[in-house]
PDB file of C-alpha atoms in Angstrom:
ATOM      1  CA  UNK A   1      12.242   8.429  14.379  1.00 63.00           C
ATOM      2  CA  UNK A   2      13.394   6.735  11.290  1.00 81.00           C
ATOM      3  CA  UNK A   3      10.775   5.296   8.875  1.00 92.00           C
ATOM      4  CA  UNK A   4      10.717   1.813   7.465  1.00 96.00           C
ATOM      5  CA  UNK A   5      14.077   0.931   5.936  1.00 97.00           C
ATOM      6  CA  UNK A   6      14.494  -1.471   3.087  1.00 97.00           C
ATOM      7  CA  UNK A   7      17.381  -2.779   1.522  1.00 96.00           C
ATOM      8  CA  UNK A   8      18.709  -2.975  -1.335  1.00 97.00           C
ATOM      9  CA  UNK A   9      16.879  -0.139  -3.168  1.00 96.00           C
ATOM     10  CA  UNK A  10      17.718  -1.858  -6.538  1.00 96.00           C
ATOM     11  CA  UNK A  11      18.590  -5.270  -7.439  1.00 96.00           C
ATOM     12  CA  UNK A  12      19.384  -6.651 -10.718  1.00 97.00           C
ATOM     13  CA  UNK A  13      20.015 -10.359 -10.985  1.00 97.00           C
ATOM     14  CA  UNK A  14      19.844 -13.494 -13.358  1.00 97.00           C
ATOM     15  CA  UNK A  15      17.177 -15.940 -13.651  1.00 97.00           C
ATOM     16  CA  UNK A  16      18.026 -18.696 -11.145  1.00 96.00           C
ATOM     17  CA  UNK A  17      19.744 -16.867  -8.636  1.00 97.00           C
ATOM     18  CA  UNK A  18      18.575 -16.186  -5.055  1.00 97.00           C
ATOM     19  CA  UNK A  19      17.352 -12.723  -3.930  1.00 98.00           C
ATOM     20  CA  UNK A  20      16.978 -11.701  -0.440  1.00 98.00           C
ATOM     21  CA  UNK A  21      15.258  -8.462   0.384  1.00 98.00           C
ATOM     22  CA  UNK A  22      15.440  -6.758   3.769  1.00 98.00           C
ATOM     23  CA  UNK A  23      13.152  -4.662   5.911  1.00 98.00           C
ATOM     24  CA  UNK A  24      13.721  -2.907   9.384  1.00 98.00           C
ATOM     25  CA  UNK A  25      10.338  -1.955  10.565  1.00 97.00           C
ATOM     26  CA  UNK A  26       9.548   1.228  12.699  1.00 95.00           C
ATOM     27  CA  UNK A  27      10.480   0.464  16.311  1.00 94.00           C
ATOM     28  CA  UNK A  28       7.339  -0.331  18.414  1.00 91.00           C
ATOM     29  CA  UNK A  29       5.263  -1.505  15.594  1.00 92.00           C
ATOM     30  CA  UNK A  30       3.729  -5.153  15.857  1.00 91.00           C
ATOM     31  CA  UNK A  31       2.729  -5.537  12.399  1.00 91.00           C
ATOM     32  CA  UNK A  32       4.892  -5.937   9.404  1.00 94.00           C
ATOM     33  CA  UNK A  33       3.582  -6.414   5.775  1.00 94.00           C
ATOM     34  CA  UNK A  34       5.300  -7.351   2.532  1.00 96.00           C
ATOM     35  CA  UNK A  35       3.543  -6.168  -0.709  1.00 95.00           C
ATOM     36  CA  UNK A  36       4.465  -6.406  -4.361  1.00 95.00           C
ATOM     37  CA  UNK A  37       3.629  -3.810  -7.025  1.00 92.00           C
ATOM     38  CA  UNK A  38       3.607  -4.472 -10.783  1.00 91.00           C
ATOM     39  CA  UNK A  39       1.979  -2.487 -13.479  1.00 86.00           C
ATOM     40  CA  UNK A  40      -0.333  -5.487 -14.434  1.00 86.00           C
ATOM     41  CA  UNK A  41      -1.351  -6.644 -11.049  1.00 86.00           C
ATOM     42  CA  UNK A  42      -1.129  -3.383  -8.988  1.00 85.00           C
ATOM     43  CA  UNK A  43      -0.308  -3.805  -5.145  1.00 89.00           C
ATOM     44  CA  UNK A  44      -0.616  -7.268  -3.902  1.00 90.00           C
ATOM     45  CA  UNK A  45      -0.247  -8.268  -0.261  1.00 92.00           C
ATOM     46  CA  UNK A  46       2.268 -11.117  -0.129  1.00 96.00           C
ATOM     47  CA  UNK A  47       2.497 -11.912   3.722  1.00 95.00           C
ATOM     48  CA  UNK A  48       2.110 -10.320   7.008  1.00 93.00           C
ATOM     49  CA  UNK A  49       3.468 -10.568  10.618  1.00 94.00           C
ATOM     50  CA  UNK A  50       1.920  -9.860  13.934  1.00 91.00           C
ATOM     51  CA  UNK A  51       4.609  -9.950  16.760  1.00 93.00           C
ATOM     52  CA  UNK A  52       7.008 -11.766  14.358  1.00 95.00           C
ATOM     53  CA  UNK A  53       4.475 -14.579  13.762  1.00 95.00           C
ATOM     54  CA  UNK A  54       3.223 -14.935  10.311  1.00 95.00           C
ATOM     55  CA  UNK A  55      -0.580 -14.443  10.277  1.00 91.00           C
ATOM     56  CA  UNK A  56      -1.596 -14.728   6.534  1.00 90.00           C
ATOM     57  CA  UNK A  57       0.679 -15.846   3.766  1.00 93.00           C
ATOM     58  CA  UNK A  58      -1.994 -16.719   1.340  1.00 91.00           C
ATOM     59  CA  UNK A  59      -0.720 -14.097  -1.172  1.00 92.00           C
ATOM     60  CA  UNK A  60       2.728 -15.708  -1.564  1.00 94.00           C
ATOM     61  CA  UNK A  61       2.786 -16.645  -5.205  1.00 88.00           C
ATOM     62  CA  UNK A  62       4.461 -19.998  -4.761  1.00 85.00           C
ATOM     63  CA  UNK A  63       7.111 -22.253  -2.786  1.00 90.00           C
ATOM     64  CA  UNK A  64       9.936 -20.203  -4.491  1.00 95.00           C
ATOM     65  CA  UNK A  65       9.061 -17.267  -2.110  1.00 97.00           C
ATOM     66  CA  UNK A  66       9.445 -17.113   1.731  1.00 97.00           C
ATOM     67  CA  UNK A  67       9.593 -14.743   4.477  1.00 98.00           C
ATOM     68  CA  UNK A  68      10.912 -14.728   8.100  1.00 97.00           C
ATOM     69  CA  UNK A  69      10.792 -12.207  10.815  1.00 97.00           C
ATOM     70  CA  UNK A  70      13.375 -13.510  13.275  1.00 97.00           C
ATOM     71  CA  UNK A  71      12.876 -10.677  15.764  1.00 95.00           C
ATOM     72  CA  UNK A  72      10.912  -7.360  15.910  1.00 95.00           C
ATOM     73  CA  UNK A  73      13.405  -5.345  13.998  1.00 96.00           C
ATOM     74  CA  UNK A  74      13.994  -7.271  10.891  1.00 96.00           C
ATOM     75  CA  UNK A  75      12.330  -9.354   8.309  1.00 98.00           C
ATOM     76  CA  UNK A  76      13.577 -10.999   5.036  1.00 98.00           C
ATOM     77  CA  UNK A  77      11.656 -11.856   1.762  1.00 98.00           C
ATOM     78  CA  UNK A  78      13.584 -14.697  -0.028  1.00 98.00           C
ATOM     79  CA  UNK A  79      13.015 -15.697  -3.708  1.00 97.00           C
ATOM     80  CA  UNK A  80      14.852 -18.880  -4.633  1.00 96.00           C
ATOM     81  CA  UNK A  81      15.093 -19.526  -7.590  1.00 96.00           C
ATOM     82  CA  UNK A  82      14.223 -16.095  -9.065  1.00 96.00           C
ATOM     83  CA  UNK A  83      12.432 -15.820 -12.340  1.00 96.00           C
ATOM     84  CA  UNK A  84      11.816 -12.922 -14.538  1.00 96.00           C
ATOM     85  CA  UNK A  85       8.086 -12.566 -13.816  1.00 95.00           C
ATOM     86  CA  UNK A  86       9.284 -11.838 -10.265  1.00 96.00           C
ATOM     87  CA  UNK A  87      10.491  -8.406 -11.348  1.00 97.00           C
ATOM     88  CA  UNK A  88       8.623  -6.116  -9.425  1.00 97.00           C
ATOM     89  CA  UNK A  89       8.923  -3.417  -6.695  1.00 95.00           C
ATOM     90  CA  UNK A  90       8.693  -5.131  -3.289  1.00 97.00           C
ATOM     91  CA  UNK A  91       7.383  -2.700  -0.574  1.00 96.00           C
ATOM     92  CA  UNK A  92       7.568  -3.513   3.282  1.00 96.00           C
ATOM     93  CA  UNK A  93       5.353  -1.760   5.683  1.00 94.00           C
ATOM     94  CA  UNK A  94       4.751  -1.654   9.385  1.00 93.00           C
ATOM     95  CA  UNK A  95       2.025  -0.645  11.529  1.00 89.00           C
ATOM     96  CA  UNK A  96       1.084  -0.456  15.409  1.00 86.00           C
ATOM     97  CA  UNK A  97      -2.185  -1.582  16.727  1.00 79.00           C
ATOM     98  CA  UNK A  98      -4.325   0.488  19.121  1.00 67.00           C
ATOM     99  CA  UNK A  99      -3.949   4.276  19.585  1.00 58.00           C
ATOM    100  CA  UNK A 100      -4.885   6.858  16.999  1.00 55.00           C
ATOM    101  CA  UNK A 101      -2.816   5.624  14.286  1.00 59.00           C
ATOM    102  CA  UNK A 102      -4.583   2.286  13.929  1.00 66.00           C
ATOM    103  CA  UNK A 103      -4.839   1.069  10.607  1.00 68.00           C
ATOM    104  CA  UNK A 104      -1.954   3.395   9.324  1.00 83.00           C
ATOM    105  CA  UNK A 105       0.774   1.563   7.265  1.00 88.00           C
ATOM    106  CA  UNK A 106       3.886   3.131   7.212  1.00 91.00           C
ATOM    107  CA  UNK A 107       5.996   2.026   3.863  1.00 93.00           C
ATOM    108  CA  UNK A 108       9.534   1.754   2.956  1.00 95.00           C
ATOM    109  CA  UNK A 109      10.836   3.110  -0.302  1.00 93.00           C
ATOM    110  CA  UNK A 110      10.666  -0.229  -1.782  1.00 95.00           C
ATOM    111  CA  UNK A 111      13.179  -2.495  -3.417  1.00 97.00           C
ATOM    112  CA  UNK A 112      12.887  -2.659  -7.368  1.00 96.00           C
ATOM    113  CA  UNK A 113      13.758  -6.095  -8.354  1.00 98.00           C
ATOM    114  CA  UNK A 114      14.838  -6.859 -12.065  1.00 97.00           C
ATOM    115  CA  UNK A 115      15.422 -10.477 -12.930  1.00 97.00           C
ATOM    116  CA  UNK A 116      17.015 -11.074 -16.281  1.00 96.00           C
TER     117      UNK A 116
ATOM    118  CA  UNK B   1     -15.262 -10.458   1.774  1.00 80.00           C
ATOM    119  CA  UNK B   2     -13.818  -7.118   1.688  1.00 85.00           C
ATOM    120  CA  UNK B   3     -13.304  -5.255  -1.515  1.00 90.00           C
ATOM    121  CA  UNK B   4     -12.372  -1.589  -2.816  1.00 93.00           C
ATOM    122  CA  UNK B   5     -13.492  -0.527  -6.273  1.00 94.00           C
ATOM    123  CA  UNK B   6     -11.841   2.790  -7.654  1.00 93.00           C
ATOM    124  CA  UNK B   7     -12.889   4.591 -10.850  1.00 87.00           C
ATOM    125  CA  UNK B   8     -10.962   3.560 -14.019  1.00 83.00           C
ATOM    126  CA  UNK B   9      -7.782   5.893 -14.776  1.00 86.00           C
ATOM    127  CA  UNK B  10      -5.557   7.650 -15.591  1.00 94.00           C
ATOM    128  CA  UNK B  11      -6.914  10.950 -14.926  1.00 95.00           C
ATOM    129  CA  UNK B  12      -5.216  14.041 -16.540  1.00 97.00           C
ATOM    130  CA  UNK B  13      -6.331  17.588 -15.293  1.00 97.00           C
ATOM    131  CA  UNK B  14      -4.920  21.002 -15.652  1.00 97.00           C
ATOM    132  CA  UNK B  15      -3.771  22.997 -12.634  1.00 97.00           C
ATOM    133  CA  UNK B  16      -6.344  24.526 -10.349  1.00 96.00           C
ATOM    134  CA  UNK B  17      -9.170  22.160 -11.680  1.00 97.00           C
ATOM    135  CA  UNK B  18     -11.518  20.364  -9.440  1.00 97.00           C
ATOM    136  CA  UNK B  19     -10.677  16.688  -8.735  1.00 97.00           C
ATOM    137  CA  UNK B  20     -12.954  13.839  -7.662  1.00 97.00           C
ATOM    138  CA  UNK B  21     -11.702  10.169  -7.512  1.00 97.00           C
ATOM    139  CA  UNK B  22     -14.527   7.800  -6.762  1.00 97.00           C
ATOM    140  CA  UNK B  23     -14.225   4.903  -4.445  1.00 97.00           C
ATOM    141  CA  UNK B  24     -16.878   2.434  -3.259  1.00 97.00           C
ATOM    142  CA  UNK B  25     -16.478  -0.739  -0.865  1.00 95.00           C
ATOM    143  CA  UNK B  26     -17.791  -3.763   0.223  1.00 93.00           C
ATOM    144  CA  UNK B  27     -17.022  -5.009   3.714  1.00 89.00           C
ATOM    145  CA  UNK B  28     -18.308  -6.723   6.712  1.00 81.00           C
ATOM    146  CA  UNK B  29     -18.676  -4.870   9.994  1.00 80.00           C
ATOM    147  CA  UNK B  30     -17.848  -1.252  10.309  1.00 83.00           C
ATOM    148  CA  UNK B  31     -14.530  -0.705   8.406  1.00 90.00           C
ATOM    149  CA  UNK B  32     -12.218   2.257   8.556  1.00 90.00           C
ATOM    150  CA  UNK B  33     -11.482   3.836   5.349  1.00 93.00           C
ATOM    151  CA  UNK B  34      -8.210   5.470   4.061  1.00 94.00           C
ATOM    152  CA  UNK B  35      -6.594   7.291   1.046  1.00 96.00           C
ATOM    153  CA  UNK B  36      -3.021   6.613   0.414  1.00 96.00           C
ATOM    154  CA  UNK B  37      -0.926   8.462  -2.270  1.00 97.00           C
ATOM    155  CA  UNK B  38       2.298   7.277  -3.847  1.00 94.00           C
ATOM    156  CA  UNK B  39       4.566  10.010  -5.547  1.00 94.00           C
ATOM    157  CA  UNK B  40       6.929   8.773  -8.125  1.00 90.00           C
ATOM    158  CA  UNK B  41       9.588   6.472  -6.909  1.00 87.00           C
ATOM    159  CA  UNK B  42       8.446   6.438  -3.401  1.00 89.00           C
ATOM    160  CA  UNK B  43       6.422   4.201  -1.243  1.00 90.00           C
ATOM    161  CA  UNK B  44       2.805   4.842  -0.214  1.00 92.00           C
ATOM    162  CA  UNK B  45       1.914   7.267   2.533  1.00 93.00           C
ATOM    163  CA  UNK B  46      -1.260   7.871   4.233  1.00 93.00           C
ATOM    164  CA  UNK B  47      -3.198  10.855   2.885  1.00 96.00           C
ATOM    165  CA  UNK B  48      -6.253  10.871   5.123  1.00 96.00           C
ATOM    166  CA  UNK B  49      -8.624   8.229   6.852  1.00 93.00           C
ATOM    167  CA  UNK B  50     -12.038   8.039   8.356  1.00 94.00           C
ATOM    168  CA  UNK B  51     -12.942   5.579  10.908  1.00 90.00           C
ATOM    169  CA  UNK B  52     -16.620   5.861  11.279  1.00 89.00           C
ATOM    170  CA  UNK B  53     -19.910   6.928   9.205  1.00 92.00           C
ATOM    171  CA  UNK B  54     -20.027  10.673   8.321  1.00 94.00           C
ATOM    172  CA  UNK B  55     -16.768  11.326   9.271  1.00 95.00           C
ATOM    173  CA  UNK B  56     -14.638  13.557   6.945  1.00 97.00           C
ATOM    174  CA  UNK B  57     -10.878  12.858   6.611  1.00 96.00           C
ATOM    175  CA  UNK B  58      -8.977  15.925   5.184  1.00 97.00           C
ATOM    176  CA  UNK B  59      -5.270  16.554   4.687  1.00 96.00           C
ATOM    177  CA  UNK B  60      -3.389  18.971   2.060  1.00 95.00           C
ATOM    178  CA  UNK B  61      -6.475  20.335   0.711  1.00 97.00           C
ATOM    179  CA  UNK B  62      -8.049  16.681   0.033  1.00 98.00           C
ATOM    180  CA  UNK B  63     -11.115  15.875   1.706  1.00 98.00           C
ATOM    181  CA  UNK B  64     -13.125  12.489   1.680  1.00 98.00           C
ATOM    182  CA  UNK B  65     -16.383  11.812   3.500  1.00 98.00           C
ATOM    183  CA  UNK B  66     -17.395   8.347   4.828  1.00 97.00           C
ATOM    184  CA  UNK B  67     -20.641   7.477   3.352  1.00 96.00           C
ATOM    185  CA  UNK B  68     -22.120   4.451   4.761  1.00 93.00           C
ATOM    186  CA  UNK B  69     -25.477   4.713   2.929  1.00 94.00           C
ATOM    187  CA  UNK B  70     -23.741   4.596  -0.450  1.00 95.00           C
ATOM    188  CA  UNK B  71     -20.677   2.545   0.790  1.00 95.00           C
ATOM    189  CA  UNK B  72     -18.436   5.330  -0.550  1.00 97.00           C
ATOM    190  CA  UNK B  73     -15.306   7.410   0.035  1.00 97.00           C
ATOM    191  CA  UNK B  74     -14.642   9.685  -2.779  1.00 98.00           C
ATOM    192  CA  UNK B  75     -11.383  11.954  -2.780  1.00 98.00           C
ATOM    193  CA  UNK B  76     -11.956  15.512  -3.615  1.00 98.00           C
ATOM    194  CA  UNK B  77      -9.787  18.610  -3.978  1.00 98.00           C
ATOM    195  CA  UNK B  78     -10.924  21.956  -5.087  1.00 97.00           C
ATOM    196  CA  UNK B  79      -7.804  23.043  -6.818  1.00 96.00           C
ATOM    197  CA  UNK B  80      -5.151  20.629  -7.870  1.00 97.00           C
ATOM    198  CA  UNK B  81      -1.474  21.433  -8.158  1.00 97.00           C
ATOM    199  CA  UNK B  82       1.303  20.017 -10.536  1.00 97.00           C
ATOM    200  CA  UNK B  83       2.702  18.565  -7.269  1.00 96.00           C
ATOM    201  CA  UNK B  84      -0.395  16.444  -6.627  1.00 97.00           C
ATOM    202  CA  UNK B  85       0.594  14.205  -9.674  1.00 97.00           C
ATOM    203  CA  UNK B  86       0.829  10.777  -8.024  1.00 97.00           C
ATOM    204  CA  UNK B  87      -1.049   7.442  -7.690  1.00 95.00           C
ATOM    205  CA  UNK B  88      -3.980   7.293  -5.385  1.00 97.00           C
ATOM    206  CA  UNK B  89      -5.167   4.263  -3.647  1.00 95.00           C
ATOM    207  CA  UNK B  90      -8.358   3.754  -1.681  1.00 96.00           C
ATOM    208  CA  UNK B  91      -8.304   1.280   1.026  1.00 93.00           C
ATOM    209  CA  UNK B  92     -10.338  -0.283   4.122  1.00 91.00           C
ATOM    210  CA  UNK B  93      -9.546  -2.095   7.067  1.00 87.00           C
ATOM    211  CA  UNK B  94     -12.376  -4.069   8.805  1.00 78.00           C
ATOM    212  CA  UNK B  95     -12.717  -6.286  12.083  1.00 65.00           C
ATOM    213  CA  UNK B  96     -10.110  -8.066  13.708  1.00 55.00           C
ATOM    214  CA  UNK B  97      -8.204  -8.738  10.420  1.00 56.00           C
ATOM    215  CA  UNK B  98      -5.534  -6.229  10.384  1.00 66.00           C
ATOM    216  CA  UNK B  99      -4.624  -6.254   6.825  1.00 78.00           C
ATOM    217  CA  UNK B 100      -5.601  -3.380   4.558  1.00 84.00           C
ATOM    218  CA  UNK B 101      -7.559  -4.002   1.298  1.00 87.00           C
ATOM    219  CA  UNK B 102      -6.376  -1.820  -1.369  1.00 90.00           C
ATOM    220  CA  UNK B 103      -8.104  -0.507  -4.452  1.00 92.00           C
ATOM    221  CA  UNK B 104      -6.200  -0.840  -7.757  1.00 90.00           C
ATOM    222  CA  UNK B 105      -5.085   2.753  -7.678  1.00 93.00           C
ATOM    223  CA  UNK B 106      -5.514   5.498 -10.214  1.00 95.00           C
ATOM    224  CA  UNK B 107      -2.843   7.846 -11.699  1.00 95.00           C
ATOM    225  CA  UNK B 108      -3.396  11.566 -11.515  1.00 97.00           C
ATOM    226  CA  UNK B 109      -1.374  13.660 -13.780  1.00 97.00           C
ATOM    227  CA  UNK B 110      -1.653  17.456 -13.336  1.00 97.00           C
ATOM    228  CA  UNK B 111      -0.559  19.844 -16.197  1.00 96.00           C
ATOM    229  CA  UNK B 112       0.893  23.325 -15.749  1.00 95.00           C
TER     230      UNK B 112
END
């Protein structure tokens, strides 16, 4: 089975531009998480979904950030307008409730964003 | 609330040295505990886990024991290899809230 798939792997953009990051979770997983990783702040949870419904978005930095999950196999994280301080690696992860793997998150390889 | 505290890093060891990375936690209820590893340029992946007190998780020569009395989940390996160089994250998951709480992570570098 394919793992969590993220795109793009690398994105370089200029301040003020819109950025859209994409994620395809593992089939059958009912939780999806977006994390941001920087040297200064470490790993931060931005938002997570259960059965496509946002459960906790308290980690979303500000209104410039938005996330959607229109169906069980796709999610987007959008930044509009982007700023240099948004430069980070953004990870998507999915998990399945119940069963022996409960609690295990499966991470994608990340999208490295650089805002100039 | 839930929190995870990891020892300060980075840690540099010679190959075949003994490794201990400390992790303590604060949680409501009875959490499950995890160690995740992130190799350079990759996402995090589960290394091992323990779901109840006194459980020992183990994988790839790494071990960690869930100690409820000391609220700890220290990671150990008897003989590290260069390929173990990575960032290690301790994490917990507690109650009906299904999000993981991660520690800050610690970078391990193993010299040949």
